[in-house]
PDB file of C-alpha atoms in Angstrom:
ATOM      1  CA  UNK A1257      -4.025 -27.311  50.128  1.00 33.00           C
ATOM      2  CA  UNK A1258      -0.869 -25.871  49.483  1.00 38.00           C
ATOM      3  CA  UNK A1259       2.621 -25.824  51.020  1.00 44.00           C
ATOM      4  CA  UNK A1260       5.970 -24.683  50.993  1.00 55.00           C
ATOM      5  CA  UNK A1261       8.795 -24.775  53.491  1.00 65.00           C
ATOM      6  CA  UNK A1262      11.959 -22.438  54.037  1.00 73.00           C
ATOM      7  CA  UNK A1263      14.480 -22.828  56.302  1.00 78.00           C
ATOM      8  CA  UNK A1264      16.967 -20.009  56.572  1.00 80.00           C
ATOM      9  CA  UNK A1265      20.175 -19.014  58.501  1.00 80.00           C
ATOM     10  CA  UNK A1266      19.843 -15.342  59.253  1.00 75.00           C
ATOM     11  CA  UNK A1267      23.229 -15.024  59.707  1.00 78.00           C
ATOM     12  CA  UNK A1268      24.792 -16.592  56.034  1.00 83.00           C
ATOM     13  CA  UNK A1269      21.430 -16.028  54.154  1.00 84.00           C
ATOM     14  CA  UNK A1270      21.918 -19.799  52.879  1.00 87.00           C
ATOM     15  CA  UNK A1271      18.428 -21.185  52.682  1.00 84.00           C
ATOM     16  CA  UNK A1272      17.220 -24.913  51.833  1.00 82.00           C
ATOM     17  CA  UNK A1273      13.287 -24.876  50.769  1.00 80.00           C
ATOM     18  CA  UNK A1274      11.093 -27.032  48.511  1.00 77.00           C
ATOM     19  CA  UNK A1275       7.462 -26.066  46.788  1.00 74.00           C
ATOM     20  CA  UNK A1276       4.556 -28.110  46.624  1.00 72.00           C
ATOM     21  CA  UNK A1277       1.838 -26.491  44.321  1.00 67.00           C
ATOM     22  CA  UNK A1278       2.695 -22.872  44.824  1.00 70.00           C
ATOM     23  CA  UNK A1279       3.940 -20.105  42.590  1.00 82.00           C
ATOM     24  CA  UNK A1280       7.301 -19.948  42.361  1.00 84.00           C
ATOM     25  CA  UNK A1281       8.741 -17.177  44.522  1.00 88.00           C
ATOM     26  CA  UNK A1282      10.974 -14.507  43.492  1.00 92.00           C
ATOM     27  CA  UNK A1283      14.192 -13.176  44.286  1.00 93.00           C
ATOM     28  CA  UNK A1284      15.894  -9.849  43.482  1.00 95.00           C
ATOM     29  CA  UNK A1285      19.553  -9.542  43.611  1.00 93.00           C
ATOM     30  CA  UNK A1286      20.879  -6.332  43.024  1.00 91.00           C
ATOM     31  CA  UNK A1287      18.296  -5.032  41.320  1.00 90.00           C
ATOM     32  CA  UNK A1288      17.155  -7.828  39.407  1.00 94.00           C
ATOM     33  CA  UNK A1289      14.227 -10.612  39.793  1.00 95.00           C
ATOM     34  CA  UNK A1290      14.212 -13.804  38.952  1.00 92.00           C
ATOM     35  CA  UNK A1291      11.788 -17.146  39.811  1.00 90.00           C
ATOM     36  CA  UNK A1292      13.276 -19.798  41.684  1.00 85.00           C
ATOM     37  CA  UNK A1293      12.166 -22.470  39.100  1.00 80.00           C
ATOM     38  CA  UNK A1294      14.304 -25.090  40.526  1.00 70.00           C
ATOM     39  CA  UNK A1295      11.691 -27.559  41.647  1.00 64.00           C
ATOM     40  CA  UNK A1296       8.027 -27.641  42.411  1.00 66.00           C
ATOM     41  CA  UNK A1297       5.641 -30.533  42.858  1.00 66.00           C
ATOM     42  CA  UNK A1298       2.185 -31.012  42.780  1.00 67.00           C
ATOM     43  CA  UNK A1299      -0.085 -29.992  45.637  1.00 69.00           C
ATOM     44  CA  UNK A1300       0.462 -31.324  49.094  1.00 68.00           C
ATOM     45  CA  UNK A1301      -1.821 -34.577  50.071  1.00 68.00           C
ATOM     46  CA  UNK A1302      -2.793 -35.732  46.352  1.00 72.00           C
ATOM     47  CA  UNK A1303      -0.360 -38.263  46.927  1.00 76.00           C
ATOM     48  CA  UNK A1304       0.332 -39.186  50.652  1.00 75.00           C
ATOM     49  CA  UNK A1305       4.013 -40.741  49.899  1.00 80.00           C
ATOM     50  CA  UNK A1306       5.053 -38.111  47.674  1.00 76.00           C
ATOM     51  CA  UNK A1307       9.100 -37.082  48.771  1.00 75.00           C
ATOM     52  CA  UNK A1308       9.273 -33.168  47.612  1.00 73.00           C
ATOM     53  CA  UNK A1309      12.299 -32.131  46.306  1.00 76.00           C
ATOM     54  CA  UNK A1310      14.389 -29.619  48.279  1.00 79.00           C
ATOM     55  CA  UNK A1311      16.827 -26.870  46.365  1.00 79.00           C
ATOM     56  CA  UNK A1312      19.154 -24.677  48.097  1.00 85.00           C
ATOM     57  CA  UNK A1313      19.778 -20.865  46.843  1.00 87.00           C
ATOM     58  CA  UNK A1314      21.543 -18.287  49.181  1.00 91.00           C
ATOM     59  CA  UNK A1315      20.028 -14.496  49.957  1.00 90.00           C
ATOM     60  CA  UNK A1316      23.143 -12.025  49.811  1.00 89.00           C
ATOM     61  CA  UNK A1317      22.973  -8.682  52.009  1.00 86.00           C
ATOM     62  CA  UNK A1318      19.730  -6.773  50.465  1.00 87.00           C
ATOM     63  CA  UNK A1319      18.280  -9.602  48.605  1.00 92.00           C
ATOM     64  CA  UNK A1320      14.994  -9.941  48.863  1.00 93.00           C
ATOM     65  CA  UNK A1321      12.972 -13.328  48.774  1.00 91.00           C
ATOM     66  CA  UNK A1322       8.993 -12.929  48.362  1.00 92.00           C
ATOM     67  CA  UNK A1323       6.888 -15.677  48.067  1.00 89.00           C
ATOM     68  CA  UNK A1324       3.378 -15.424  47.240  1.00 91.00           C
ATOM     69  CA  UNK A1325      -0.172 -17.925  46.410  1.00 88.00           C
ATOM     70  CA  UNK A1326      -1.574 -17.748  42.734  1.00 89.00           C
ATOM     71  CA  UNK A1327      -4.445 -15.384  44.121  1.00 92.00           C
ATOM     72  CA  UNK A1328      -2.167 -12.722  43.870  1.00 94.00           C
ATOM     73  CA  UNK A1329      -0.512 -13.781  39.866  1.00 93.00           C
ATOM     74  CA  UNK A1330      -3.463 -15.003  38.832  1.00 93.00           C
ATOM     75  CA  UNK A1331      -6.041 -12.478  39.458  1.00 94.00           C
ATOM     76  CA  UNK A1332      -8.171 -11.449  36.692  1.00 94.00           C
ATOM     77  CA  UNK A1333      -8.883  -7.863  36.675  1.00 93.00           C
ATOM     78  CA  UNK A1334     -12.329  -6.376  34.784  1.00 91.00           C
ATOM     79  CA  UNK A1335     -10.793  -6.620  31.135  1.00 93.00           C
ATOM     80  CA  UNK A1336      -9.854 -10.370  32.039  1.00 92.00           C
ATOM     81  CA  UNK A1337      -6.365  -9.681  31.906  1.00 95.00           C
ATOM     82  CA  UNK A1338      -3.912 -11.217  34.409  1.00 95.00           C
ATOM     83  CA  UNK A1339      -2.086  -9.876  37.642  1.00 96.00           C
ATOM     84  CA  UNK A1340       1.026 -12.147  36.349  1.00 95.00           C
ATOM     85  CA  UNK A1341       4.121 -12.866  37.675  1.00 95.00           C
ATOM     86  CA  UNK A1342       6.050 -10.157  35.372  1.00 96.00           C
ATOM     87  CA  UNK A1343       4.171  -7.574  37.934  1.00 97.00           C
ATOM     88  CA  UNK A1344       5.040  -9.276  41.069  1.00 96.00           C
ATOM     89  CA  UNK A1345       8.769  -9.568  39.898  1.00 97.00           C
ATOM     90  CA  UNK A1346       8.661  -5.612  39.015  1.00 96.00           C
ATOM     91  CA  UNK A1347       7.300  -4.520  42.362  1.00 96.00           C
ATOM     92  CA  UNK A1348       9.548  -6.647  43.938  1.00 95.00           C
ATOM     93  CA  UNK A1349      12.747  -5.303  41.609  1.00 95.00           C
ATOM     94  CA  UNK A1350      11.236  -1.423  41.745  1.00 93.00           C
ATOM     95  CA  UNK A1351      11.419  -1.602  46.506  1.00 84.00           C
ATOM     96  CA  UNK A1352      14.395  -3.654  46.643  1.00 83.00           C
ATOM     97  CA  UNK A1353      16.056  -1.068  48.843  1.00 87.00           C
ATOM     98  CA  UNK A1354      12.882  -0.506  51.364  1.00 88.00           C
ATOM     99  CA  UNK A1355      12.301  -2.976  54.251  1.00 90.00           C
ATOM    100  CA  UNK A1356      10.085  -6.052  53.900  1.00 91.00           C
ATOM    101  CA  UNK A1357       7.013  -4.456  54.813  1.00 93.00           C
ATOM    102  CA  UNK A1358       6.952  -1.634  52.339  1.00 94.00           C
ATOM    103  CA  UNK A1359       7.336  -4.027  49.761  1.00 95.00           C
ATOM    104  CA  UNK A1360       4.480  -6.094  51.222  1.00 96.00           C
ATOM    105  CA  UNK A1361       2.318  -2.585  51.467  1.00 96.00           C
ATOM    106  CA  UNK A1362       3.465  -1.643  47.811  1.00 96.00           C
ATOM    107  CA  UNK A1363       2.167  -5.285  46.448  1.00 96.00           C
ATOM    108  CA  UNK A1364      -0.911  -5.165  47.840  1.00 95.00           C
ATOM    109  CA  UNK A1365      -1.919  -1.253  46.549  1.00 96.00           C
ATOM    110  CA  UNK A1366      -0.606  -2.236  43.291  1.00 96.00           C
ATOM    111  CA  UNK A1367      -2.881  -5.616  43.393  1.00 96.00           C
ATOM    112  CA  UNK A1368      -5.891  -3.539  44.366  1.00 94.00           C
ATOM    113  CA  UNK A1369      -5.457  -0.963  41.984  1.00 95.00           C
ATOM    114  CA  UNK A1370      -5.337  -3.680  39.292  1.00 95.00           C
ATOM    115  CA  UNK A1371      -8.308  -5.317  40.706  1.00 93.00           C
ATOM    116  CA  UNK A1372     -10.447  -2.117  40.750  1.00 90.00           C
ATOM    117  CA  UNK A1373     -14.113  -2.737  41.133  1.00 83.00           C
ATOM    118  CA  UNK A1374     -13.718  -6.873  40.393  1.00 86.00           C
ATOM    119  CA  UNK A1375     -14.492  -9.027  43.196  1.00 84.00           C
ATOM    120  CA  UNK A1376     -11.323 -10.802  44.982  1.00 83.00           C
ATOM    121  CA  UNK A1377     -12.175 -14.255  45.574  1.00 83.00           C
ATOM    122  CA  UNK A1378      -9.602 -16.290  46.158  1.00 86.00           C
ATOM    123  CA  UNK A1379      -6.751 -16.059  49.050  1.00 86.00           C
ATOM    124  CA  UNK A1380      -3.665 -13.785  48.527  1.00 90.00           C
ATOM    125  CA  UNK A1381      -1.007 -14.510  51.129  1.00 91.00           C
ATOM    126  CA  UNK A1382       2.584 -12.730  50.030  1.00 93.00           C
ATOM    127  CA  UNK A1383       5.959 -13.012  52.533  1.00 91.00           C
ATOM    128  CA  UNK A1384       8.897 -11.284  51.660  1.00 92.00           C
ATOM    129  CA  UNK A1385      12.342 -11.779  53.584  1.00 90.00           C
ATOM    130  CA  UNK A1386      15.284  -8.952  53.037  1.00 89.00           C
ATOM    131  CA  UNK A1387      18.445  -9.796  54.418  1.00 86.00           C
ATOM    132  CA  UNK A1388      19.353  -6.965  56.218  1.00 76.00           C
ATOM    133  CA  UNK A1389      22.881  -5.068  55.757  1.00 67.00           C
ATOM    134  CA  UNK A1390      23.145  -5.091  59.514  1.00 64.00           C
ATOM    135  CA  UNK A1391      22.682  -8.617  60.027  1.00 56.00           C
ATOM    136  CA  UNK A1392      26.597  -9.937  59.733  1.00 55.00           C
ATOM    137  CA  UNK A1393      28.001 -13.170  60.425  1.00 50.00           C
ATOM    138  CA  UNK A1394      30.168 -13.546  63.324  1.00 41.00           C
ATOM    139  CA  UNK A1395      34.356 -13.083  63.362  1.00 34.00           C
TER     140      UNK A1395
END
């Protein structure tokens, strides 16, 4: 089972979150992607007292956050080749300006193309958060 939490103030964008056996999710700030790499842990209930670390980051107006399981950067495609992060971090980069759910929309035609005629059999879950221009913090 895997888990991650995120807890973010729509208003400031400041978000605390911690990662426990997922990918590491992405973030594109003006134009450019990066992995939050900060900390991860193994997955959730292979140790029951296990204290995940948290990290805090902060999503400026048009940032986009996406976070996404290893079915989607880890699917194999006919020639065996791999989905990879480097693609999710593109498409992510390449709809930075569109809303949330055209990036969303974009991902998954661009993971089905890939995919083609192989079989898809394990889970691909993808959220992505844009901090909207119109969302500004009270004077």
């Amino acid at each position: 089972k895997l888990y991650r939490e995120l807890q973010i103030k729509e208003f400031t964008g400041n978000y605390i979150a911690s990662n426990a056996g997922f990918t590491y999710p992405v973030q594109v700030h003006l134009h450019t992607g990066h992995l939050l790499t900060q900390s991860s842990g193994p997955a959730i209930g292979k140790d029951p007292n296990r204290i995940y670390d948290e990290f805090k980051g902060k999503l400026d107006f048009s940032d986009l956050l996406c976070m996404y399981t290893p079915g989607i950067s880890e699917l194999k495609n006919a020639e065996d080749e791999l989905f990879g992060t480097s693609k999710v971090i593109e498409i992510c980069e390449e709809k930075a300006d569109s809303d949330s759910a055209t990036v969303l929309t974009n991902l998954n035609k661009k993971v089905q193309l890939f995919a083609k005629d192989t079989e898809i059999t394990s889970d691909m879950t993808a959220i992505c958060i844009i901090k909207s221009k119109n969302n500004k913090e009270f004077a």
